[in-house]
Amino acid sequence: MPLSGIRILDLTRIISGPYCTALLADLGAEVLKIESPESGDPVREQGVIRDGISWYFANYNRNKKSLGIDLYSPEGKALLARLISACDVVVENYRPGVMEKMGFGPERLKELRPDIIHCSINGFGDTGPYRDRPAFDFVAQAMSGFMSLNGAEDDPPLRAGPPISDLIAGLHGALGITAALLRCKQTGRGDSVNVSLLSSMVSMLSFHASNFLASGVVPPRSGNDHGIAAPYGLFQTSDGQVAIAPSNDGVYHKLLDAAGLSHIRERPEFNTNALRMERRQEIKEIIETRTREHSSEYWIQRLNEFGVPCGPVLGLPDVFNDPQVKDQEMTITVNHPGHGDVRMLGFPIKFTEAQSSCRLPAPELGADTQDVLMSIGLKAAEIEHLQDIGVISTTRCTSA
Amino acid sequence: MPLSGIRILDLTRIISGPYCTALLADLGAEVLKIESPESGDPVREQGVIRDGISWYFANYNRNKKSLGIDLYSPEGKALLARLISACDVVVENYRPGVMEKMGFGPERLKELRPDIIHCSINGFGDTGPYRDRPAFDFVAQAMSGFMSLNGAEDDPPLRAGPPISDLIAGLHGALGITAALLRCKQTGRGDSVNVSLLSSMVSMLSFHASNFLASGVVPPRSGNDHGIAAPYGLFQTSDGQVAIAPSNDGVYHKLLDAAGLSHIRERPEFNTNALRMERRQEIKEIIETRTREHSSEYWIQRLNEFGVPCGPVLGLPDVFNDPQVKDQEMTITVNHPGHGDVRMLGFPIKFTEAQSSCRLPAPELGADTQDVLMSIGLKAAEIEHLQDIGVISTTRCTSA
C-alpha cells in the first residue's frame, strides 16, 4: 500500500480531520486516533445509530486504531510526547494556537521528532484577522463565495447539501501530507502543512473566479443552467427529467440529430453558443417538445448512443442500486464485532496494484490503547497505573 | 518542493485533468502538457479572454510546459513513446480504451517505463456498464445523488454552481498519484490509478449516505437548513443576512446568550436538538426577532465573541476584498509575457518549508516543444524535420 509503514497521530474530531486521516488510512497508513477517555469523538453519538454504532462514525473511522487519553492531565501530555516521537505525522483540527497552549508548538514537535510532518486543519488558516474565529462548514460555504453561485437566479444563495467545505479541506490535507511524506523520503526533512475550510472553498470557485477577476462581472447564480453554455440543464421527459450537458457546438449538433431536430442546425439565431445563451429558454423549449415524447430511459440510451453527455437525476436509493455505482464498489460492507455489518462508502481512488481495502472496522473507544502503548515501549504496570488514575481508557466503559 | 524531480506527461484537457496536473505542478512537479499542434486545449479559447489570454486557462495551466504534438501521426506516436520513457507519471482524461487504441495500453506503458504511474480520469470508471458513455460534470452531479441533496425542499434538485465533480476527481487523481509516487520511491514499482467523476461525487455524500444506508430514510433537500441540527441557517439582520451554525447544545446556548435570549434555555420545548428540529421555524423566528435589531457586522462580531460560528454570505467582489482571503493569498498575480498580469486563485495547501509558488506562467501552445525534445535526446535536425512535416508545433502560429 502507498502509505504502509507510515504512522499518523490523529488528534482530530468531527468531519474535516477524520475524513483526512480516513483517506490516509485507506491508503495504508497506521492511524492512531486519540480520543478523550470519557466520550471520544462526538460523531460516535451522531447520525443514525444502529445496533449500537453510528454508521457515520463507522464510515469515517475505518482502518484506524483508537486510544483513549486525557490530554488535559500532565501524564496524558507525557504520553502524547512519547507517541509523537513514534509517529511520522501529526494531524489536528484544533483552532490555531491550541497546540501551543497544550505545550506542543512547532519547536516542541521538532524536538520530539526532527522530521515530523504536522498538518493543521482549521476554519480560516493559521494567520489573519479571522484566525481565532470558530468555524463550521456552512460558514465557509457562505464566506467563500460558493453560496453566491449555488442556487437558482431568483432564489437566495444556497448552501450545498453535503458538508463540502469539510470534505475538500480534508482532501487538501491528505494531499499536502502525502506530498510532504514524499519530500521527507527524499530529503529527510519534515514540514508543516495548513489547510483551511475557507481557502479550500475559495479554490473551488474555478472559472467563475477567473472570469470575475478578468472582467469584474459578477457571475449570477444560474440554477441548473450552465453559466457559459446553452442549451444545458434538466429537460422534461414523458416520465421525469434528464440532465443534458452538450459542452460544445459538436455535441450540440449531436443532440439535435438525436432529437430529430437536425433542421435547427441551419437556424442562424442558434448558430453559436453566444446566440443560444441569449435565447436559452427558446432553444430549451424546442428540445423539450421532443424530449417530452419519450421516457427518460429512452433518451438516456439514445443520447448516449449519439455521444451526448446525459443522465438521470437520482435519489440515494437509486444511486446505491445503480449498476455502475455497484460495479465501482462505491459501497462496501464491513463487519463490526458486536454491531453486525455496517454498509459504508467505498474507495473513490482505484489502484491496480495497491488497492484500498477495509483492514480494520472503526474501533471502539480506547480499544487499541494498551497494544499501541506497549508497542512504543510502555510496561504493563505503567499502563495499569495510568488506567487506575484515569489518564487512559482501554475500553469504552471501564475507565477508572 | 515535494514533487521536485518528478516529470509528468499530461495528456489531459478541459478541467478535471488539467486541475489534477496543476495541483501536482504547484507541488513542484515538471508537467509536460501535450496539446494538438493546431488548436491546443479548448480552454485556451474559453472563459473571459483578456489581452489575448484566457484567464481560466492561465489559472489551470500555470507551472506547466506546453508541447504541440500531433498524436494521430505515426511520428507523433513515436515521440510520445520516447516522452513516456522519460517520465515518472502519465495522466490522461480520455474515455476508457482510447489509450489502448492509440497503442499505449498498460503493457506498452510498462514496456516503455517499467515503474510508470498511469492515472486515468474519466466519467464513470474503467469498467462497468456506463464506462463508454461521454461524461460531464453536470451528469455526475445528477447521477451521484449530489443534486438530490442540493436545493430547497420544495424546489427541484439543483446542480452546484462550480464544476465540483471535475474538481474533486482532479483532487482524487492528485492524491492517488502522489501516494503512488511515495510507494514507488519505497518499492520501485509503478501502478495504475483510476478516478471518475461519478465515484468522486458519490464519495461526497458523507453522513447523508451513512444515515440512508443505516435507516433507509431518504434525506430531503434542506436548503440552508441543516439536515440534523436546529437552529441553523441564514438569519435576517437589519441590513442583510448572516449564516449562523450552532453545531451542538453548547453553541446553541452561546447563541442564546449572545442574542439576549438566555431565558429560552429554560424552555422545555427547545431543550434538545431533536425537539428544536421539530420546531425549527419557531426557534428560528425567536432568534430572528433579535438579529433583525442590528446590522450583520454587529452580529458577526458579537457572535464570534461568544464563540458561535457565523459569517456573511459574500459575493465574489467581497470575497476577493476580504482581509482573511487576502491574508491567505488566495489570489496571486502572475505576469504573462505578451499578455500582462493575470490574477488567479492562490494555493490552498500552505507548507512552511516547501511553499508553492508560480514558477512559470501558463505556456503558449508549443512553447516548450523544442527545449523538452532536446532534453530527451532529439537532435536539432530531427526536430526541424518533425516541424516541417507538421507533427510538432514549436510556437502558436508557425506550425508548418
mmCIF file with all atom_site columns, C-alpha atoms in Angstrom, chain B residues 154-321:
data_model
loop_
_atom_site.group_PDB
_atom_site.id
_atom_site.type_symbol
_atom_site.label_atom_id
_atom_site.label_alt_id
_atom_site.label_comp_id
_atom_site.label_asym_id
_atom_site.label_entity_id
_atom_site.label_seq_id
_atom_site.pdbx_PDB_ins_code
_atom_site.Cartn_x
_atom_site.Cartn_y
_atom_site.Cartn_z
_atom_site.occupancy
_atom_site.B_iso_or_equiv
_atom_site.pdbx_formal_charge
_atom_site.auth_seq_id
_atom_site.auth_comp_id
_atom_site.auth_asym_id
_atom_site.auth_atom_id
_atom_site.pdbx_PDB_model_num
ATOM 1   C CA . ASP B 1 154 ? -39.804 22.370 -2.409  1.00 0.00 ? 154 ASP B CA 1
ATOM 2   C CA . ASP B 1 155 ? -37.507 23.150 -5.334  1.00 0.00 ? 155 ASP B CA 1
ATOM 3   C CA . PRO B 1 156 ? -36.136 20.775 -7.961  1.00 0.00 ? 156 PRO B CA 1
ATOM 4   C CA . PRO B 1 157 ? -32.780 19.039 -7.461  1.00 0.00 ? 157 PRO B CA 1
ATOM 5   C CA . LEU B 1 158 ? -30.025 21.517 -8.122  1.00 0.00 ? 158 LEU B CA 1
ATOM 6   C CA . ARG B 1 159 ? -26.576 21.445 -9.677  1.00 0.00 ? 159 ARG B CA 1
ATOM 7   C CA . ALA B 1 160 ? -23.818 23.148 -7.646  1.00 0.00 ? 160 ALA B CA 1
ATOM 8   C CA . GLY B 1 161 ? -22.563 26.353 -9.276  1.00 0.00 ? 161 GLY B CA 1
ATOM 9   C CA . PRO B 1 162 ? -18.868 25.408 -9.646  1.00 0.00 ? 162 PRO B CA 1
ATOM 10  C CA . PRO B 1 163 ? -17.910 22.219 -11.543 1.00 0.00 ? 163 PRO B CA 1
ATOM 11  C CA . ILE B 1 164 ? -17.252 20.280 -8.374  1.00 0.00 ? 164 ILE B CA 1
ATOM 12  C CA . SER B 1 165 ? -17.319 16.788 -9.960  1.00 0.00 ? 165 SER B CA 1
ATOM 13  C CA . ASP B 1 166 ? -14.398 17.760 -12.159 1.00 0.00 ? 166 ASP B CA 1
ATOM 14  C CA . LEU B 1 167 ? -12.562 19.403 -9.294  1.00 0.00 ? 167 LEU B CA 1
ATOM 15  C CA . ILE B 1 168 ? -12.996 16.589 -6.794  1.00 0.00 ? 168 ILE B CA 1
ATOM 16  C CA . ALA B 1 169 ? -11.999 13.981 -9.395  1.00 0.00 ? 169 ALA B CA 1
ATOM 17  C CA . GLY B 1 170 ? -8.904  16.104 -10.058 1.00 0.00 ? 170 GLY B CA 1
ATOM 18  C CA . LEU B 1 171 ? -8.107  16.209 -6.344  1.00 0.00 ? 171 LEU B CA 1
ATOM 19  C CA . HIS B 1 172 ? -8.573  12.448 -6.026  1.00 0.00 ? 172 HIS B CA 1
ATOM 20  C CA . GLY B 1 173 ? -6.278  11.983 -9.017  1.00 0.00 ? 173 GLY B CA 1
ATOM 21  C CA . ALA B 1 174 ? -3.571  14.187 -7.499  1.00 0.00 ? 174 ALA B CA 1
ATOM 22  C CA . LEU B 1 175 ? -3.798  12.338 -4.174  1.00 0.00 ? 175 LEU B CA 1
ATOM 23  C CA . GLY B 1 176 ? -3.689  8.934  -5.893  1.00 0.00 ? 176 GLY B CA 1
ATOM 24  C CA . ILE B 1 177 ? -0.670  9.900  -7.986  1.00 0.00 ? 177 ILE B CA 1
ATOM 25  C CA . THR B 1 178 ? 1.237   11.363 -5.044  1.00 0.00 ? 178 THR B CA 1
ATOM 26  C CA . ALA B 1 179 ? 0.500   8.249  -2.975  1.00 0.00 ? 179 ALA B CA 1
ATOM 27  C CA . ALA B 1 180 ? 1.661   6.026  -5.861  1.00 0.00 ? 180 ALA B CA 1
ATOM 28  C CA . LEU B 1 181 ? 4.873   8.090  -6.140  1.00 0.00 ? 181 LEU B CA 1
ATOM 29  C CA . LEU B 1 182 ? 5.535   7.538  -2.442  1.00 0.00 ? 182 LEU B CA 1
ATOM 30  C CA . ARG B 1 183 ? 5.068   3.790  -2.931  1.00 0.00 ? 183 ARG B CA 1
ATOM 31  C CA . CYS B 1 184 ? 7.308   3.855  -5.990  1.00 0.00 ? 184 CYS B CA 1
ATOM 32  C CA . LYS B 1 185 ? 10.123  5.524  -4.003  1.00 0.00 ? 185 LYS B CA 1
ATOM 33  C CA . GLN B 1 186 ? 9.950   2.707  -1.485  1.00 0.00 ? 186 GLN B CA 1
ATOM 34  C CA . THR B 1 187 ? 9.291   -0.316 -3.696  1.00 0.00 ? 187 THR B CA 1
ATOM 35  C CA . GLY B 1 188 ? 10.473  0.750  -7.156  1.00 0.00 ? 188 GLY B CA 1
ATOM 36  C CA . ARG B 1 189 ? 7.082   -0.291 -8.521  1.00 0.00 ? 189 ARG B CA 1
ATOM 37  C CA . GLY B 1 190 ? 4.662   1.750  -10.622 1.00 0.00 ? 190 GLY B CA 1
ATOM 38  C CA . ASP B 1 191 ? 0.890   1.468  -10.515 1.00 0.00 ? 191 ASP B CA 1
ATOM 39  C CA . SER B 1 192 ? -2.267  2.362  -12.337 1.00 0.00 ? 192 SER B CA 1
ATOM 40  C CA . VAL B 1 193 ? -4.667  4.856  -10.740 1.00 0.00 ? 193 VAL B CA 1
ATOM 41  C CA . ASN B 1 194 ? -8.223  5.497  -11.884 1.00 0.00 ? 194 ASN B CA 1
ATOM 42  C CA . VAL B 1 195 ? -10.612 8.139  -10.621 1.00 0.00 ? 195 VAL B CA 1
ATOM 43  C CA . SER B 1 196 ? -14.025 9.014  -12.000 1.00 0.00 ? 196 SER B CA 1
ATOM 44  C CA . LEU B 1 197 ? -16.387 11.954 -11.781 1.00 0.00 ? 197 LEU B CA 1
ATOM 45  C CA . LEU B 1 198 ? -19.230 9.697  -10.645 1.00 0.00 ? 198 LEU B CA 1
ATOM 46  C CA . SER B 1 199 ? -17.384 7.882  -7.833  1.00 0.00 ? 199 SER B CA 1
ATOM 47  C CA . SER B 1 200 ? -15.806 11.149 -6.713  1.00 0.00 ? 200 SER B CA 1
ATOM 48  C CA . MET B 1 201 ? -19.232 12.684 -6.226  1.00 0.00 ? 201 MET B CA 1
ATOM 49  C CA . VAL B 1 202 ? -20.682 9.574  -4.570  1.00 0.00 ? 202 VAL B CA 1
ATOM 50  C CA . SER B 1 203 ? -17.844 9.781  -2.053  1.00 0.00 ? 203 SER B CA 1
ATOM 51  C CA . MET B 1 204 ? -19.015 13.323 -1.151  1.00 0.00 ? 204 MET B CA 1
ATOM 52  C CA . LEU B 1 205 ? -22.411 12.088 0.098   1.00 0.00 ? 205 LEU B CA 1
ATOM 53  C CA . SER B 1 206 ? -20.909 11.887 3.583   1.00 0.00 ? 206 SER B CA 1
ATOM 54  C CA . PHE B 1 207 ? -23.307 11.452 6.517   1.00 0.00 ? 207 PHE B CA 1
ATOM 55  C CA . HIS B 1 208 ? -26.279 11.602 4.165   1.00 0.00 ? 208 HIS B CA 1
ATOM 56  C CA . ALA B 1 209 ? -25.080 8.292  2.707   1.00 0.00 ? 209 ALA B CA 1
ATOM 57  C CA . SER B 1 210 ? -24.362 6.748  6.128   1.00 0.00 ? 210 SER B CA 1
ATOM 58  C CA . ASN B 1 211 ? -27.736 7.761  7.511   1.00 0.00 ? 211 ASN B CA 1
ATOM 59  C CA . PHE B 1 212 ? -29.561 6.495  4.432   1.00 0.00 ? 212 PHE B CA 1
ATOM 60  C CA . LEU B 1 213 ? -27.681 3.189  4.395   1.00 0.00 ? 213 LEU B CA 1
ATOM 61  C CA . ALA B 1 214 ? -28.372 2.696  8.107   1.00 0.00 ? 214 ALA B CA 1
ATOM 62  C CA . SER B 1 215 ? -32.044 3.673  8.096   1.00 0.00 ? 215 SER B CA 1
ATOM 63  C CA . GLY B 1 216 ? -33.391 3.504  4.546   1.00 0.00 ? 216 GLY B CA 1
ATOM 64  C CA . VAL B 1 217 ? -34.794 7.002  5.103   1.00 0.00 ? 217 VAL B CA 1
ATOM 65  C CA . VAL B 1 218 ? -34.163 9.196  2.066   1.00 0.00 ? 218 VAL B CA 1
ATOM 66  C CA . PRO B 1 219 ? -32.703 12.530 3.169   1.00 0.00 ? 219 PRO B CA 1
ATOM 67  C CA . PRO B 1 220 ? -34.669 15.539 1.875   1.00 0.00 ? 220 PRO B CA 1
ATOM 68  C CA . ARG B 1 221 ? -33.121 18.591 0.298   1.00 0.00 ? 221 ARG B CA 1
ATOM 69  C CA . SER B 1 222 ? -32.919 21.000 3.206   1.00 0.00 ? 222 SER B CA 1
ATOM 70  C CA . GLY B 1 223 ? -31.936 24.273 1.542   1.00 0.00 ? 223 GLY B CA 1
ATOM 71  C CA . ASN B 1 224 ? -29.987 26.352 4.015   1.00 0.00 ? 224 ASN B CA 1
ATOM 72  C CA . ASP B 1 225 ? -31.280 24.384 6.977   1.00 0.00 ? 225 ASP B CA 1
ATOM 73  C CA . HIS B 1 226 ? -29.072 21.630 8.330   1.00 0.00 ? 226 HIS B CA 1
ATOM 74  C CA . GLY B 1 227 ? -30.308 18.075 7.937   1.00 0.00 ? 227 GLY B CA 1
ATOM 75  C CA . ILE B 1 228 ? -29.613 17.201 11.549  1.00 0.00 ? 228 ILE B CA 1
ATOM 76  C CA . ALA B 1 229 ? -29.280 20.455 13.557  1.00 0.00 ? 229 ALA B CA 1
ATOM 77  C CA . ALA B 1 230 ? -31.560 23.377 14.515  1.00 0.00 ? 230 ALA B CA 1
ATOM 78  C CA . PRO B 1 231 ? -31.458 26.357 14.789  1.00 0.00 ? 231 PRO B CA 1
ATOM 79  C CA . TYR B 1 232 ? -29.186 26.747 11.780  1.00 0.00 ? 232 TYR B CA 1
ATOM 80  C CA . GLY B 1 233 ? -29.281 28.742 8.566   1.00 0.00 ? 233 GLY B CA 1
ATOM 81  C CA . LEU B 1 234 ? -29.443 32.287 7.248   1.00 0.00 ? 234 LEU B CA 1
ATOM 82  C CA . PHE B 1 235 ? -30.812 34.812 9.731   1.00 0.00 ? 235 PHE B CA 1
ATOM 83  C CA . GLN B 1 236 ? -32.132 38.244 8.731   1.00 0.00 ? 236 GLN B CA 1
ATOM 84  C CA . THR B 1 237 ? -30.346 41.239 10.199  1.00 0.00 ? 237 THR B CA 1
ATOM 85  C CA . SER B 1 238 ? -31.198 44.931 9.871   1.00 0.00 ? 238 SER B CA 1
ATOM 86  C CA . ASP B 1 239 ? -29.161 45.150 6.673   1.00 0.00 ? 239 ASP B CA 1
ATOM 87  C CA . GLY B 1 240 ? -28.808 41.639 5.260   1.00 0.00 ? 240 GLY B CA 1
ATOM 88  C CA . GLN B 1 241 ? -28.321 38.045 6.305   1.00 0.00 ? 241 GLN B CA 1
ATOM 89  C CA . VAL B 1 242 ? -25.865 36.138 8.443   1.00 0.00 ? 242 VAL B CA 1
ATOM 90  C CA . ALA B 1 243 ? -25.116 32.407 8.231   1.00 0.00 ? 243 ALA B CA 1
ATOM 91  C CA . ILE B 1 244 ? -25.234 31.007 11.779  1.00 0.00 ? 244 ILE B CA 1
ATOM 92  C CA . ALA B 1 245 ? -24.205 27.435 12.526  1.00 0.00 ? 245 ALA B CA 1
ATOM 93  C CA . PRO B 1 246 ? -24.549 26.311 16.150  1.00 0.00 ? 246 PRO B CA 1
ATOM 94  C CA . SER B 1 247 ? -23.308 22.754 15.898  1.00 0.00 ? 247 SER B CA 1
ATOM 95  C CA . ASN B 1 248 ? -24.295 21.444 19.342  1.00 0.00 ? 248 ASN B CA 1
ATOM 96  C CA . ASP B 1 249 ? -26.157 22.287 22.545  1.00 0.00 ? 249 ASP B CA 1
ATOM 97  C CA . GLY B 1 250 ? -23.206 24.192 23.975  1.00 0.00 ? 250 GLY B CA 1
ATOM 98  C CA . VAL B 1 251 ? -23.014 26.506 20.988  1.00 0.00 ? 251 VAL B CA 1
ATOM 99  C CA . TYR B 1 252 ? -26.810 26.839 20.941  1.00 0.00 ? 252 TYR B CA 1
ATOM 100 C CA . HIS B 1 253 ? -26.631 28.168 24.493  1.00 0.00 ? 253 HIS B CA 1
ATOM 101 C CA . LYS B 1 254 ? -23.901 30.615 23.488  1.00 0.00 ? 254 LYS B CA 1
ATOM 102 C CA . LEU B 1 255 ? -26.107 31.846 20.647  1.00 0.00 ? 255 LEU B CA 1
ATOM 103 C CA . LEU B 1 256 ? -28.997 32.436 23.048  1.00 0.00 ? 256 LEU B CA 1
ATOM 104 C CA . ASP B 1 257 ? -26.711 34.301 25.446  1.00 0.00 ? 257 ASP B CA 1
ATOM 105 C CA . ALA B 1 258 ? -25.269 36.458 22.658  1.00 0.00 ? 258 ALA B CA 1
ATOM 106 C CA . ALA B 1 259 ? -28.760 37.315 21.450  1.00 0.00 ? 259 ALA B CA 1
ATOM 107 C CA . GLY B 1 260 ? -30.008 38.238 24.931  1.00 0.00 ? 260 GLY B CA 1
ATOM 108 C CA . LEU B 1 261 ? -32.267 35.188 24.917  1.00 0.00 ? 261 LEU B CA 1
ATOM 109 C CA . SER B 1 262 ? -30.771 33.258 27.838  1.00 0.00 ? 262 SER B CA 1
ATOM 110 C CA . HIS B 1 263 ? -34.271 32.708 29.249  1.00 0.00 ? 263 HIS B CA 1
ATOM 111 C CA . ILE B 1 264 ? -35.083 30.485 26.239  1.00 0.00 ? 264 ILE B CA 1
ATOM 112 C CA . ARG B 1 265 ? -32.588 27.965 27.616  1.00 0.00 ? 265 ARG B CA 1
ATOM 113 C CA . GLU B 1 266 ? -35.192 27.013 30.209  1.00 0.00 ? 266 GLU B CA 1
ATOM 114 C CA . ARG B 1 267 ? -37.981 26.394 27.686  1.00 0.00 ? 267 ARG B CA 1
ATOM 115 C CA . PRO B 1 268 ? -38.531 22.607 27.711  1.00 0.00 ? 268 PRO B CA 1
ATOM 116 C CA . GLU B 1 269 ? -39.901 22.547 24.151  1.00 0.00 ? 269 GLU B CA 1
ATOM 117 C CA . PHE B 1 270 ? -36.454 23.659 22.858  1.00 0.00 ? 270 PHE B CA 1
ATOM 118 C CA . ASN B 1 271 ? -34.414 21.617 25.271  1.00 0.00 ? 271 ASN B CA 1
ATOM 119 C CA . THR B 1 272 ? -32.824 19.155 22.852  1.00 0.00 ? 272 THR B CA 1
ATOM 120 C CA . ASN B 1 273 ? -31.749 19.296 19.238  1.00 0.00 ? 273 ASN B CA 1
ATOM 121 C CA . ALA B 1 274 ? -34.440 16.730 18.383  1.00 0.00 ? 274 ALA B CA 1
ATOM 122 C CA . LEU B 1 275 ? -37.144 18.968 19.869  1.00 0.00 ? 275 LEU B CA 1
ATOM 123 C CA . ARG B 1 276 ? -35.755 22.020 18.100  1.00 0.00 ? 276 ARG B CA 1
ATOM 124 C CA . MET B 1 277 ? -35.716 20.153 14.783  1.00 0.00 ? 277 MET B CA 1
ATOM 125 C CA . GLU B 1 278 ? -39.483 19.674 15.213  1.00 0.00 ? 278 GLU B CA 1
ATOM 126 C CA . ARG B 1 279 ? -39.941 23.391 15.937  1.00 0.00 ? 279 ARG B CA 1
ATOM 127 C CA . ARG B 1 280 ? -37.266 24.602 13.584  1.00 0.00 ? 280 ARG B CA 1
ATOM 128 C CA . GLN B 1 281 ? -39.267 27.555 12.249  1.00 0.00 ? 281 GLN B CA 1
ATOM 129 C CA . GLU B 1 282 ? -40.376 28.656 15.702  1.00 0.00 ? 282 GLU B CA 1
ATOM 130 C CA . ILE B 1 283 ? -36.902 28.773 17.260  1.00 0.00 ? 283 ILE B CA 1
ATOM 131 C CA . LYS B 1 284 ? -35.558 30.462 14.144  1.00 0.00 ? 284 LYS B CA 1
ATOM 132 C CA . GLU B 1 285 ? -38.166 33.225 14.393  1.00 0.00 ? 285 GLU B CA 1
ATOM 133 C CA . ILE B 1 286 ? -37.418 33.817 18.059  1.00 0.00 ? 286 ILE B CA 1
ATOM 134 C CA . ILE B 1 287 ? -33.754 34.358 17.221  1.00 0.00 ? 287 ILE B CA 1
ATOM 135 C CA . GLU B 1 288 ? -34.537 36.465 14.167  1.00 0.00 ? 288 GLU B CA 1
ATOM 136 C CA . THR B 1 289 ? -36.600 38.919 16.226  1.00 0.00 ? 289 THR B CA 1
ATOM 137 C CA . ARG B 1 290 ? -33.256 39.781 17.838  1.00 0.00 ? 290 ARG B CA 1
ATOM 138 C CA . THR B 1 291 ? -30.962 39.548 14.821  1.00 0.00 ? 291 THR B CA 1
ATOM 139 C CA . ARG B 1 292 ? -33.212 41.983 12.914  1.00 0.00 ? 292 ARG B CA 1
ATOM 140 C CA . GLU B 1 293 ? -32.435 44.658 15.501  1.00 0.00 ? 293 GLU B CA 1
ATOM 141 C CA . HIS B 1 294 ? -28.792 45.105 14.454  1.00 0.00 ? 294 HIS B CA 1
ATOM 142 C CA . SER B 1 295 ? -26.558 45.015 11.402  1.00 0.00 ? 295 SER B CA 1
ATOM 143 C CA . SER B 1 296 ? -24.835 41.953 10.023  1.00 0.00 ? 296 SER B CA 1
ATOM 144 C CA . GLU B 1 297 ? -21.481 43.403 11.065  1.00 0.00 ? 297 GLU B CA 1
ATOM 145 C CA . TYR B 1 298 ? -22.696 43.806 14.644  1.00 0.00 ? 298 TYR B CA 1
ATOM 146 C CA . TRP B 1 299 ? -23.852 40.210 14.838  1.00 0.00 ? 299 TRP B CA 1
ATOM 147 C CA . ILE B 1 300 ? -20.788 38.762 13.189  1.00 0.00 ? 300 ILE B CA 1
ATOM 148 C CA . GLN B 1 301 ? -18.583 40.458 15.753  1.00 0.00 ? 301 GLN B CA 1
ATOM 149 C CA . ARG B 1 302 ? -20.824 39.669 18.721  1.00 0.00 ? 302 ARG B CA 1
ATOM 150 C CA . LEU B 1 303 ? -21.499 36.041 17.846  1.00 0.00 ? 303 LEU B CA 1
ATOM 151 C CA . ASN B 1 304 ? -17.830 35.350 17.177  1.00 0.00 ? 304 ASN B CA 1
ATOM 152 C CA . GLU B 1 305 ? -17.008 36.844 20.583  1.00 0.00 ? 305 GLU B CA 1
ATOM 153 C CA . PHE B 1 306 ? -19.407 34.366 22.126  1.00 0.00 ? 306 PHE B CA 1
ATOM 154 C CA . GLY B 1 307 ? -17.879 31.507 20.131  1.00 0.00 ? 307 GLY B CA 1
ATOM 155 C CA . VAL B 1 308 ? -20.775 30.970 17.729  1.00 0.00 ? 308 VAL B CA 1
ATOM 156 C CA . PRO B 1 309 ? -19.671 30.085 14.169  1.00 0.00 ? 309 PRO B CA 1
ATOM 157 C CA . CYS B 1 310 ? -21.172 32.648 11.800  1.00 0.00 ? 310 CYS B CA 1
ATOM 158 C CA . GLY B 1 311 ? -20.341 34.771 8.800   1.00 0.00 ? 311 GLY B CA 1
ATOM 159 C CA . PRO B 1 312 ? -21.736 36.855 5.962   1.00 0.00 ? 312 PRO B CA 1
ATOM 160 C CA . VAL B 1 313 ? -22.823 35.423 2.610   1.00 0.00 ? 313 VAL B CA 1
ATOM 161 C CA . LEU B 1 314 ? -20.312 37.028 0.281   1.00 0.00 ? 314 LEU B CA 1
ATOM 162 C CA . GLY B 1 315 ? -20.398 37.557 -3.462  1.00 0.00 ? 315 GLY B CA 1
ATOM 163 C CA . LEU B 1 316 ? -17.144 37.336 -5.409  1.00 0.00 ? 316 LEU B CA 1
ATOM 164 C CA . PRO B 1 317 ? -16.225 41.065 -5.187  1.00 0.00 ? 317 PRO B CA 1
ATOM 165 C CA . ASP B 1 318 ? -16.386 40.914 -1.392  1.00 0.00 ? 318 ASP B CA 1
ATOM 166 C CA . VAL B 1 319 ? -14.634 37.545 -1.250  1.00 0.00 ? 319 VAL B CA 1
ATOM 167 C CA . PHE B 1 320 ? -11.606 38.856 -3.107  1.00 0.00 ? 320 PHE B CA 1
ATOM 168 C CA . ASN B 1 321 ? -11.547 42.016 -0.976  1.00 0.00 ? 321 ASN B CA 1
#
